Short mmCIF file of C-alpha atoms and ligand atoms in Angstrom, two decimals:
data_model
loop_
_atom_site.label_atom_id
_atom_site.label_comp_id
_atom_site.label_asym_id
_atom_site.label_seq_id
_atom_site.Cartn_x
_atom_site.Cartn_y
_atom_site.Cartn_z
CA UNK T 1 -30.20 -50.51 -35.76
CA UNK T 2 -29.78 -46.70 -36.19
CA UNK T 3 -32.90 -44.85 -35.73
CA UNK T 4 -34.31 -43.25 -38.50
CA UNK T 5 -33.50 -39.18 -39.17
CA UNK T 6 -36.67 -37.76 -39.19
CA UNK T 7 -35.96 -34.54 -39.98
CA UNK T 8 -36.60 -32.98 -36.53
CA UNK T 9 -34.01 -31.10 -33.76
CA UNK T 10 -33.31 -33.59 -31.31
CA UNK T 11 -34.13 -31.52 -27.76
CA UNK T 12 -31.37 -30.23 -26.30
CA UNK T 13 -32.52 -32.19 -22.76
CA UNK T 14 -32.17 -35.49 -24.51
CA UNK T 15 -28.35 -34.53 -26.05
CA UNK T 16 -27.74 -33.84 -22.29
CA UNK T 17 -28.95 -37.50 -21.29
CA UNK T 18 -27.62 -38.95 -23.91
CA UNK T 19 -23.98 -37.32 -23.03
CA UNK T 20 -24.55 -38.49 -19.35
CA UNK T 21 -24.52 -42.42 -20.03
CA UNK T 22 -20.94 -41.31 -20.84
CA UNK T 23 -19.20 -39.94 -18.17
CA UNK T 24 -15.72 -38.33 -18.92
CA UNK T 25 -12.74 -39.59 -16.80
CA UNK T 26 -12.27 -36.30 -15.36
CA UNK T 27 -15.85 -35.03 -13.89
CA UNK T 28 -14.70 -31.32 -14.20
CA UNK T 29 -13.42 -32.11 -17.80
CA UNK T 30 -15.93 -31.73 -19.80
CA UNK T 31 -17.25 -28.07 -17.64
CA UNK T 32 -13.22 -26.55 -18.28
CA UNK T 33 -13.52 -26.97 -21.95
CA UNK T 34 -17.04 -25.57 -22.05
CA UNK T 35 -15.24 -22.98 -20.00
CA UNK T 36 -11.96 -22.39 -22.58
CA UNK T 37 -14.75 -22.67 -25.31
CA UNK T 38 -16.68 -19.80 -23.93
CA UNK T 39 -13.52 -17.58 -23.68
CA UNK T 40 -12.53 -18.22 -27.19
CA UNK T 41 -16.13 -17.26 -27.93
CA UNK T 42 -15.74 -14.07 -25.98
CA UNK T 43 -12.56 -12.99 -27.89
CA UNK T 44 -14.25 -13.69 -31.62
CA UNK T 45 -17.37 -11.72 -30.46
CA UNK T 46 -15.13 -8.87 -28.71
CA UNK T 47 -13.29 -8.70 -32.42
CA UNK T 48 -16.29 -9.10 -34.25
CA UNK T 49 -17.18 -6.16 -32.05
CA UNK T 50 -14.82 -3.93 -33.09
CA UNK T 51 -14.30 -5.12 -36.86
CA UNK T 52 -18.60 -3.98 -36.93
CA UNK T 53 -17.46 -0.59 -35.52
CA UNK T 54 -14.12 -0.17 -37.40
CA UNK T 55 -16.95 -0.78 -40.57
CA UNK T 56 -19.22 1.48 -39.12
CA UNK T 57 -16.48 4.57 -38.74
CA UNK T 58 -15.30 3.89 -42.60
CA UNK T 59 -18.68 3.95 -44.11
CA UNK T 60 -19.06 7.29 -41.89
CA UNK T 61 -15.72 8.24 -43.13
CA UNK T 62 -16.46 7.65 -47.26
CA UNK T 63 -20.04 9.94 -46.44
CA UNK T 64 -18.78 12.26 -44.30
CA UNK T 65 -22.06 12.66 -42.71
CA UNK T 66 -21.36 11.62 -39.35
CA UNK T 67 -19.66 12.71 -36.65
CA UNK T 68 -16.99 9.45 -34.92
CA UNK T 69 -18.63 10.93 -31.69
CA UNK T 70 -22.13 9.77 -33.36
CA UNK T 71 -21.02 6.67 -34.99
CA UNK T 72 -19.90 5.26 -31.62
CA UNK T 73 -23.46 6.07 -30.71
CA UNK T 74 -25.41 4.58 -33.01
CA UNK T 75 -22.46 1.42 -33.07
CA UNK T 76 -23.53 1.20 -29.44
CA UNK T 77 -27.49 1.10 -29.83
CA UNK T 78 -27.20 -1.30 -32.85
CA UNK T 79 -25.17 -3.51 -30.71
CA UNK T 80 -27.37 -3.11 -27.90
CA UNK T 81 -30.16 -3.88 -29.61
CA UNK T 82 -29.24 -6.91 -31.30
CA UNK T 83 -27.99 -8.89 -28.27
CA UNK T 84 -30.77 -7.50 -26.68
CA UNK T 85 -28.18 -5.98 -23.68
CA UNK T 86 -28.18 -2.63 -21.98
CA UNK T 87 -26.07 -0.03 -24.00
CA UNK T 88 -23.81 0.03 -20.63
CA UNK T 89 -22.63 -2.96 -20.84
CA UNK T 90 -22.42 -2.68 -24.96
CA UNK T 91 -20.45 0.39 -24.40
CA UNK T 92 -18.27 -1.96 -22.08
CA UNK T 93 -17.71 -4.45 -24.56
CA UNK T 94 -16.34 -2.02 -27.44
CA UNK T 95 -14.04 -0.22 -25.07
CA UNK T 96 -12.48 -3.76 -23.81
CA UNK T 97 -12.55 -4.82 -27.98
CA UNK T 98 -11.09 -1.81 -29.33
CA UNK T 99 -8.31 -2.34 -26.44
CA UNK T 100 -7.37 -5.73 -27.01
CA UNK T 101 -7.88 -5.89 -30.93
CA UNK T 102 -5.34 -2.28 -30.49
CA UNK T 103 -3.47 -2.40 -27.70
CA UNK T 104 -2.88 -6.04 -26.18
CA UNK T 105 -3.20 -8.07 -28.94
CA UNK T 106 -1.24 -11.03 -27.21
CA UNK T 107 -4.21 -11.28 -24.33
CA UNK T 108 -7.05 -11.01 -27.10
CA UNK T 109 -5.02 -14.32 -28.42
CA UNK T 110 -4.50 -15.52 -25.12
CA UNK T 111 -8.17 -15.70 -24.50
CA UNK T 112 -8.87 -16.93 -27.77
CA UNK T 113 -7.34 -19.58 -27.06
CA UNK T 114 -9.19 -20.34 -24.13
CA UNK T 115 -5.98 -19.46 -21.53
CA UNK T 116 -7.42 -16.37 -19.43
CA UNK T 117 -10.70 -16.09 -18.78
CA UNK T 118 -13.37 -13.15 -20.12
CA UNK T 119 -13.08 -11.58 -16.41
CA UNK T 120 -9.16 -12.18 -16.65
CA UNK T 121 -8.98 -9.62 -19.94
CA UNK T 122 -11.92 -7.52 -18.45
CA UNK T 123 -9.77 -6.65 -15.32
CA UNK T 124 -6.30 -6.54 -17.60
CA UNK T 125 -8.16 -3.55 -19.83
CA UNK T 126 -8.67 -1.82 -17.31
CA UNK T 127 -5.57 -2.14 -15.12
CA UNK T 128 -3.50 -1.19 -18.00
CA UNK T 129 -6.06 1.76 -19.59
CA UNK T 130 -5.60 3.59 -16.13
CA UNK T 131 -1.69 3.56 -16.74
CA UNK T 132 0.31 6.36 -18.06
CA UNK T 133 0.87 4.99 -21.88
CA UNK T 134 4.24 5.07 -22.07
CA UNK T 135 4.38 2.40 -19.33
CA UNK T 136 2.12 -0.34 -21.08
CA UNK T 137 4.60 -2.05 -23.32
CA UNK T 138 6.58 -3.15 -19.62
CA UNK T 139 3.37 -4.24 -18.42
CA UNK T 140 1.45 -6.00 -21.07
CA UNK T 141 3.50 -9.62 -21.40
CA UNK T 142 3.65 -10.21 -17.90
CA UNK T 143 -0.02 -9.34 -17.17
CA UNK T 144 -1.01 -12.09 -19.92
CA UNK T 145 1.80 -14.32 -18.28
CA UNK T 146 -0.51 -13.45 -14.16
CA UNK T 147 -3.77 -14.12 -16.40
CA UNK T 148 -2.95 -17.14 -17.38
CA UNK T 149 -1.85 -18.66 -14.06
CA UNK T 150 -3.49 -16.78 -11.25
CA UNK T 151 -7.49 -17.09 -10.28
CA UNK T 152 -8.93 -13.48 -10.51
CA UNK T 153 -9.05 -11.84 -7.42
CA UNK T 154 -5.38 -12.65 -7.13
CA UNK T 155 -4.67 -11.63 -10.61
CA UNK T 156 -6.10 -8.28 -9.94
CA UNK T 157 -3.70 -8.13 -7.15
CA UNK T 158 -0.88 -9.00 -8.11
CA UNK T 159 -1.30 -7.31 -11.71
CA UNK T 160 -2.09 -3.84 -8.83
CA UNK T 161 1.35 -4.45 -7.29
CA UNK T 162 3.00 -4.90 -10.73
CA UNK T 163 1.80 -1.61 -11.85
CA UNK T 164 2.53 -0.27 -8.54
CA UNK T 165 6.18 -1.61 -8.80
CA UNK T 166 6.62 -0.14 -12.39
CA UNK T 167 5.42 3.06 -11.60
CA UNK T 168 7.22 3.45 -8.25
CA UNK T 169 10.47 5.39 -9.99
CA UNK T 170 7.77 8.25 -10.58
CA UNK T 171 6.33 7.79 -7.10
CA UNK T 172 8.10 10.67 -4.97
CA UNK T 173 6.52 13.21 -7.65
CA UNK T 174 3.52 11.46 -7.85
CA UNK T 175 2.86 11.40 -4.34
CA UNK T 176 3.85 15.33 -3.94
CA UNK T 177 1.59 16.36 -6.94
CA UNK T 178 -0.96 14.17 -5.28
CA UNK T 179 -0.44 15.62 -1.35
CA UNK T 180 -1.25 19.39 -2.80
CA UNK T 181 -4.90 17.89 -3.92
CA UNK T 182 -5.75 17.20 -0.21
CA UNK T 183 -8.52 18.87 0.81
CA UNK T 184 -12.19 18.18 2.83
CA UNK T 185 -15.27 17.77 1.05
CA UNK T 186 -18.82 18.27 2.91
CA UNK T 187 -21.56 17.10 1.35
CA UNK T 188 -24.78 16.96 2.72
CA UNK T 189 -27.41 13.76 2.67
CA UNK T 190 -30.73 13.07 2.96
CA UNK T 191 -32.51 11.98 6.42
CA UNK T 192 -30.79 15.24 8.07
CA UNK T 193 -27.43 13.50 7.11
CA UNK T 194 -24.13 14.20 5.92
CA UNK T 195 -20.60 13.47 4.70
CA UNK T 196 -17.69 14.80 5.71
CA UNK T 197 -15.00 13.20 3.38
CA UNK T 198 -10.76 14.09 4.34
CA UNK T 199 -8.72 13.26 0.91
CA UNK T 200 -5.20 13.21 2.65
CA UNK T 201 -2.09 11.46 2.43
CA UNK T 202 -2.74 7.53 3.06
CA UNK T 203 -0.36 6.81 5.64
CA UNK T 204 -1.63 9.63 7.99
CA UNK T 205 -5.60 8.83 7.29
CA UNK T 206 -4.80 4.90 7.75
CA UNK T 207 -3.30 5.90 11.10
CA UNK T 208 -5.90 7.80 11.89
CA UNK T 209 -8.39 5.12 10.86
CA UNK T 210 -6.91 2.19 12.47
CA UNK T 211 -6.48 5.08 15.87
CA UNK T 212 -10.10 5.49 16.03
CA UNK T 213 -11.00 2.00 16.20
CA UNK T 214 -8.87 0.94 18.69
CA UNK T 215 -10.66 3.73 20.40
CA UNK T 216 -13.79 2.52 19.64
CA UNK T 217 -12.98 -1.07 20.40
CA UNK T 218 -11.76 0.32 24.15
CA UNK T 219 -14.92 1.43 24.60
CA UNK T 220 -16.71 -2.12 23.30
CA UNK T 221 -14.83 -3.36 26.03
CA UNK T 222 -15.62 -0.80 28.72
CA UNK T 223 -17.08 -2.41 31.73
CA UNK T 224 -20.45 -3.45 31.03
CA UNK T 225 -19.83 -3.77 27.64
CA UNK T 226 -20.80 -6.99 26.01
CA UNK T 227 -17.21 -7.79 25.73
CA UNK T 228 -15.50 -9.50 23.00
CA UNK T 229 -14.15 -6.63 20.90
CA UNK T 230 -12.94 -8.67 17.77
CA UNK T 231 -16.55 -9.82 17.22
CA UNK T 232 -18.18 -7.43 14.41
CA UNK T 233 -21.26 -7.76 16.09
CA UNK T 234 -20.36 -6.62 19.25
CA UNK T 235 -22.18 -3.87 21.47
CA UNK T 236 -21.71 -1.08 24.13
CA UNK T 237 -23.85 -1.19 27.06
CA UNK T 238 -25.73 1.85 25.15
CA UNK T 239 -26.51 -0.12 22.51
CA UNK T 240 -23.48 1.04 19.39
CA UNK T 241 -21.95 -1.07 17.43
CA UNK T 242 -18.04 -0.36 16.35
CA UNK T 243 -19.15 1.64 13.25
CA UNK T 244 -21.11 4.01 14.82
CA UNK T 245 -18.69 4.24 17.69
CA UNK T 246 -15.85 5.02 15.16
CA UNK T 247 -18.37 7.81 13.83
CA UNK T 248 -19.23 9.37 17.31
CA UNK T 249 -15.18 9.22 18.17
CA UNK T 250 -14.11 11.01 14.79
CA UNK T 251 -16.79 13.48 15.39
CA UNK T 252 -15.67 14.31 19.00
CA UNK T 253 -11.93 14.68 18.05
CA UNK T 254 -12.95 16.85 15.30
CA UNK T 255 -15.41 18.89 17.71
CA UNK T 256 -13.70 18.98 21.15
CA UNK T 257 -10.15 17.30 20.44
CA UNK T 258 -9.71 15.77 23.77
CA UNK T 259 -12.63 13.97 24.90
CA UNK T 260 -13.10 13.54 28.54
CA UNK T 261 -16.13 11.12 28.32
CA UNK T 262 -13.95 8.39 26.93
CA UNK T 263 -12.28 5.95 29.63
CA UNK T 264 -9.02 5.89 30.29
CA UNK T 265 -8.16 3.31 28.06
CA UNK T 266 -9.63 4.96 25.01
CA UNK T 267 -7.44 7.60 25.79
CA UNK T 268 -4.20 8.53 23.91
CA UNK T 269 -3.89 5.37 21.89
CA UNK T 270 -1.89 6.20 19.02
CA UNK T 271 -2.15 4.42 15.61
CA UNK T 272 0.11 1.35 14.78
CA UNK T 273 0.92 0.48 11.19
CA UNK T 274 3.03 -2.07 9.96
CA UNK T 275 5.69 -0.81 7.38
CA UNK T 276 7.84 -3.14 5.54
CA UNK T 277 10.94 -1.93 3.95
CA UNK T 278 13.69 -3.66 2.11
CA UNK T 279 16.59 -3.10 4.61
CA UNK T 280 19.14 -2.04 1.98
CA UNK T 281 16.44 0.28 0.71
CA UNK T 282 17.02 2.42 4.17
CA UNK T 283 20.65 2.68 3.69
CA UNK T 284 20.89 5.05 0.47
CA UNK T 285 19.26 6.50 -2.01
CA UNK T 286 21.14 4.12 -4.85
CA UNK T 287 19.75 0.88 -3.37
CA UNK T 288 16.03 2.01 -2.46
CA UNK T 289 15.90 2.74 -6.57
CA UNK T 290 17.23 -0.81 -7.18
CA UNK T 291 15.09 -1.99 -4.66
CA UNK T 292 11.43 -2.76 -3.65
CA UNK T 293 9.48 -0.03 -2.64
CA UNK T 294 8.62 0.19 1.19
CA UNK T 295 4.99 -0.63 1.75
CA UNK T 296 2.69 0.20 4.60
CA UNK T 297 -0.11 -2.39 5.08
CA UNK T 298 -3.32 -1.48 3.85
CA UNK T 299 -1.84 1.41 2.07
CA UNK T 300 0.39 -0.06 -0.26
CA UNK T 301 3.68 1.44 -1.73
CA UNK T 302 5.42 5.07 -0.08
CA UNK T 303 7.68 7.09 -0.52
CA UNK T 304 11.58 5.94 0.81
CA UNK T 305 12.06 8.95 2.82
CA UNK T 306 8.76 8.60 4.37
CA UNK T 307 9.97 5.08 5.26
CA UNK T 308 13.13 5.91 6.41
CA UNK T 309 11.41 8.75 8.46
CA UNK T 310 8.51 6.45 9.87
CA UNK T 311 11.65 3.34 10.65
CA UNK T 312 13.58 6.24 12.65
CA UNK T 313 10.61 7.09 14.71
CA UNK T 314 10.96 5.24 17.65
CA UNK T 315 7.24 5.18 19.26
CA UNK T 316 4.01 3.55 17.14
CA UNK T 317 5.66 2.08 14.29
CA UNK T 318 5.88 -2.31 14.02
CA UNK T 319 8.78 -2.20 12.26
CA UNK T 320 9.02 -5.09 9.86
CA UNK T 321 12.49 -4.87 8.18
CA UNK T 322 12.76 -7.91 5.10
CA UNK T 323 15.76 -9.27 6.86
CA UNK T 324 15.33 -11.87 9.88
CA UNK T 325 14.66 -9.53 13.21
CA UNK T 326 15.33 -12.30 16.12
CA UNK T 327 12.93 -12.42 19.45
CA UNK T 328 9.83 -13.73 17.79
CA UNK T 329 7.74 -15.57 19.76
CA UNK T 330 5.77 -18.35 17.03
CA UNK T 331 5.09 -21.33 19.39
CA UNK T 332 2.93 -21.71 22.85
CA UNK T 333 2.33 -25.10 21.85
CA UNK T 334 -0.79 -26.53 24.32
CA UNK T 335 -0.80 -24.02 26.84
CA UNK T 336 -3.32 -21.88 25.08
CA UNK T 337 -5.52 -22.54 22.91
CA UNK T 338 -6.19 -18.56 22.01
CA UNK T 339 -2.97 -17.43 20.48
CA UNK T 340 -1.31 -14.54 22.50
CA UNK T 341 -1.17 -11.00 20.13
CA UNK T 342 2.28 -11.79 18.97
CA UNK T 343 1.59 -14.71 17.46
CA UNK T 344 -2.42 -13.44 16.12
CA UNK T 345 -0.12 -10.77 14.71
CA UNK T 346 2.75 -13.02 12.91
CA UNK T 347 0.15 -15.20 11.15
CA UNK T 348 -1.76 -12.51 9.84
CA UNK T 349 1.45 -10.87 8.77
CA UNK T 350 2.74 -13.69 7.38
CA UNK T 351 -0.69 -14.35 5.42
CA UNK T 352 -1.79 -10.83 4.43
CA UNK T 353 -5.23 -12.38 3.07
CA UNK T 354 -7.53 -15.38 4.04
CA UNK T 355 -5.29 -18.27 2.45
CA UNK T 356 -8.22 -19.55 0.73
CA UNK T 357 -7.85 -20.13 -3.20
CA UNK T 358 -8.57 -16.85 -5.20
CA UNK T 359 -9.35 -14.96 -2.17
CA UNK T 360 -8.49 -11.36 -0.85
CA UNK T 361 -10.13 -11.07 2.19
CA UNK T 362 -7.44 -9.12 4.18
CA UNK T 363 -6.16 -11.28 7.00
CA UNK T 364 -7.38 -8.66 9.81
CA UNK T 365 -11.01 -9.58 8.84
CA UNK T 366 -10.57 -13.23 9.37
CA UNK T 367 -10.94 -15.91 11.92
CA UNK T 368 -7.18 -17.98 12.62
CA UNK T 369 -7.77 -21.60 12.48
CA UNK T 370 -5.98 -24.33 13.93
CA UNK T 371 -5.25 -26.29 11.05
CA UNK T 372 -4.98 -29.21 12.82
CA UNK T 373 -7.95 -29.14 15.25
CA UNK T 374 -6.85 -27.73 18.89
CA UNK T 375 -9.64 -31.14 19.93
CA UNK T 376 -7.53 -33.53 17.74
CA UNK T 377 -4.42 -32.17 19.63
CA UNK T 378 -2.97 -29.22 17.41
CA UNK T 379 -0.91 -27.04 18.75
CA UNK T 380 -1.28 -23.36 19.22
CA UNK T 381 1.70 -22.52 17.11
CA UNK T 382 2.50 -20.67 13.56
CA UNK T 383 3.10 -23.42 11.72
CA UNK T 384 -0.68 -24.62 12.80
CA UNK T 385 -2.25 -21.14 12.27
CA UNK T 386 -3.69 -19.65 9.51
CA UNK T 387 -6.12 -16.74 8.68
CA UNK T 388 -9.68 -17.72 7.26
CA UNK T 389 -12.76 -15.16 6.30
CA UNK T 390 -15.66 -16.35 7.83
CA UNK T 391 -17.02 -18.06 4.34
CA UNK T 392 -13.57 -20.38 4.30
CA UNK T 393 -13.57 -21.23 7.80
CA UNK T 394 -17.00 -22.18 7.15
CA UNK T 395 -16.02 -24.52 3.83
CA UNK T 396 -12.85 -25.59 5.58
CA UNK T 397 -14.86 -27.53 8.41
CA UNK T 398 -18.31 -28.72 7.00
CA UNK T 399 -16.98 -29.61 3.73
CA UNK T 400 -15.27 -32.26 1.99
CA UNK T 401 -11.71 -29.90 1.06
CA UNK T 402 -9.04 -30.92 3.21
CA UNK T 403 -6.88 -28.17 4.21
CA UNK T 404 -3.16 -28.49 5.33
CA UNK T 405 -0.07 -26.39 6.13
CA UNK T 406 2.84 -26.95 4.33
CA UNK T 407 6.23 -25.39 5.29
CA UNK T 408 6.48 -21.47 4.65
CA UNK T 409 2.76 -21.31 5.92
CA UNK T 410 1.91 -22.05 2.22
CA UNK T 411 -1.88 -23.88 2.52
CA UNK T 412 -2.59 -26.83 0.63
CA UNK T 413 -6.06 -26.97 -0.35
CA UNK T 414 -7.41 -30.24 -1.32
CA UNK T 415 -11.11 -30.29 -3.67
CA UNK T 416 -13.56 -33.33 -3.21
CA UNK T 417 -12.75 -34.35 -6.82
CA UNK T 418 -8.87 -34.02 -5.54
CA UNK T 419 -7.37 -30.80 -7.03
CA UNK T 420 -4.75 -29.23 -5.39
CA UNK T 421 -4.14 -25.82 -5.11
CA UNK T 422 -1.42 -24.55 -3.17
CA UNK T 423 -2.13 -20.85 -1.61
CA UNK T 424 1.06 -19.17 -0.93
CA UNK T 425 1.34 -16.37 1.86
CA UNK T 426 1.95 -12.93 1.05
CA UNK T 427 5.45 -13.38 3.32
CA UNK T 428 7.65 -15.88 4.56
CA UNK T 429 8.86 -15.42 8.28
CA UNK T 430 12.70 -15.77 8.78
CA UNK T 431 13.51 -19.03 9.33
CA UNK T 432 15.72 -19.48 12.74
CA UNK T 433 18.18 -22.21 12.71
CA UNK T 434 20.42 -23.77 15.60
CA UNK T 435 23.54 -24.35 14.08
CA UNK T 436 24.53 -28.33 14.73
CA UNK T 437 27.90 -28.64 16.19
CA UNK T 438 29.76 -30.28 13.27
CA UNK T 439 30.14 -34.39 13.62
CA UNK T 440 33.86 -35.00 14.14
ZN1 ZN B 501 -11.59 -16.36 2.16
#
């Protein structure tokens, strides 16, 4: 017999029991249409947004008493007010409303429809706001298209390179307008502190960076020293850790240029940075405008004559040309369990980021696993190796995902409710093949 409607709400905690007695097929069902629910939500509120402060400017507009400078002012504190919010994020809400309603209509109806998330369009504004204008229309179809597919932090990413791709015709003159801004800042600090901050052209600063701490990791490693240099929490016998080492190494170049307190090994180690180029790119000017841009790791996209300058250079460049280079060394099968540098270095190439869904830790800040356990016989090889941040690593062995390699390096990642999601590698290594001698 039905109960009797007495009027009264019925408690939220009870509609919550009542819903558990009937549990969907799919136990992260009923959570991902909350989740599309709450997106739609986000794109009527963001146009509700902006419809209250399109009203707002044309009641302004009819009086002519107030200034639009004003009106988005007051808009602002209404806003603020009424969903009792700081006028920060209000202000952040009417900038990403006015956008989408305006400019990328197709991703407000995207996440109305519950297909990108409220973080998806949040990073889309403002990728695309920061790019020049006449640009956008290229942009805005296939940034919906990465929303729609890709978890954030790889969104962001890729959605970076895409704008970095579209504006790389303009990128010789960017960079040269850019170079002539380089300059050094000093500011000072509290505590008897400073800053000393060198804007300068990337390439040169991340071989400078990546120089001083191979410096300062020689010196972790100094006799004495409490060894392991790849651990971030390693020591010098006096006590430093790598960042202030860095710090005392920059400020010794800077002061005496050639220190004689460092050891030997500290001494004259030059930079190494890994450029990729398209190979055709190197030949002429006519393919490296067809082409990719060449990248530098860590830096992103450069110049093609830089490039061309830095692959012609013969000393403390790892050349990494997109065509198969033959000599690599990917297997020592079960004679080591500690992967020798070449191979440390492949995987990481190969991976450019902790293969973990959705996440960008770059690959030289993680641990390499053996996918297969080195204990349960796995094999100190490229197709077992993979780069992990510490968090991963962490999930990958006390938790119930099951992690595997697939060919390409591409990681299958496994969830205790069994979904899949398949983390691809920012490269594929050239495959080598034996050619069979034919069969008659
Ligand atoms: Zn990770």
């Amino acid at each position: 017999m039905d109960e009797e409607w007495d009027g009264d709400e019925i408690p939220f905690s009870e509609y919550i029991r009542e819903e558990a007695y009937h549990p969907a097929p799919d136990p992260l069902g009923p959570i991902l249409d909350v989740d599309g629910m709450l997106s739609s939500m986000e794109a009527h509120r963001l146009h509700q947004i902006e419809c209250f402060r399109l009203a707002a400017h044309a009641r302004a507009a009819q009086t002519g008493r107030t200034s639009p400078d004003l009106v988005e002012r007051s808009v602002r504190l209404e806003l603020a007010a009424a969903m009792r919010i700081t006028e920060y994020e209000t202000e952040a809400l009417m900038i990403r409303g006015h956008a989408l309603v305006h400019r990328y209509p197709s991703a407000l109806d995207s996440l109305g429809r519950g297909r990108m998330t409220r973080k998806h369009a949040e990073i889309l504004v403002s990728l695309l706001d920061a790019v020049d204008i006449d640009l956008v229309p290229r942009l805005v179809q296939p940034a919906v298209a990465l929303a729609e597919a890709e978890p954030v932090g790889v969104f962001r990413r890729k959605l970076r390179e895409l704008i970095e791709q579209v504006q790389a015709p303009t990128i010789v003159e960017r960079h040269e307008a850019a170079v002539k801004k380089r300059r050094v800042v000093y500011e000072p600090a509290v505590d008897g502190m400073a800053w000393l901050s060198l804007y300068g052209p990337a390439v040169e600063l991340k071989a400078g960076y990546d120089r001083i701490t191979r410096m300062g990791k020689a010196i972790l490693r100094a006799p004495d020293g409490t060894g392991d240099a790849d651990d971030d929490t390693a020591t010098a016998p006096d006590g430093r850790n790598l960042d202030q080492i860095r710090a005392d190494v920059l400020g010794d170049l800077l002061i005496e240029g050639e220190v004689a307190g460092h050891p030997d090994r500290a001494r004259g180690i030059r930079a190494e940075v890994v450029v990729t180029v398209p190979a055709l790119s190197l030949l002429d000017d006519e393919h490296a405008a067809k082409g990719e841009p060449a990248r530098v790791e860590g830096v992103g996209p450069i110049p093609i004559g830089k490039a061309r300058e830095l692959c012609g250079d013969s000393g403390n460049w790892m050349r990494i040309l997109t065509h198969p280079e033959t000599g690599m060394v990917v297997s020592v099968g079960r004679d080591s369990y500690r992967p020798p540098r070449a191979i440390r270095r492949l995987v990481r190439w190969r991976a450019g980021r902790c293969l973990a869904p959705g996440c960008n830790q770059p690959a030289d800040r993680c641990h390499l696993d053996h996918n297969i356990d080195w204990a349960l016989g796995g094999e100190t090889e490229v197709t077992n190796l993979s780069p992990f941040c510490v968090g991963h690593h962490v999930v990958k062995h006390g938790t119930e995902w099951e992690v595997q390699q697939l060919a390409g390096g591409v990681m299958q990642w496994t969830s205790p409710n069994g979904r899949v999601y398949l983390v691809e590698p920012e490269r594929r290594l050239p495959a080598f093949t034996i050619d069979e001698p034919a069969p008659f």
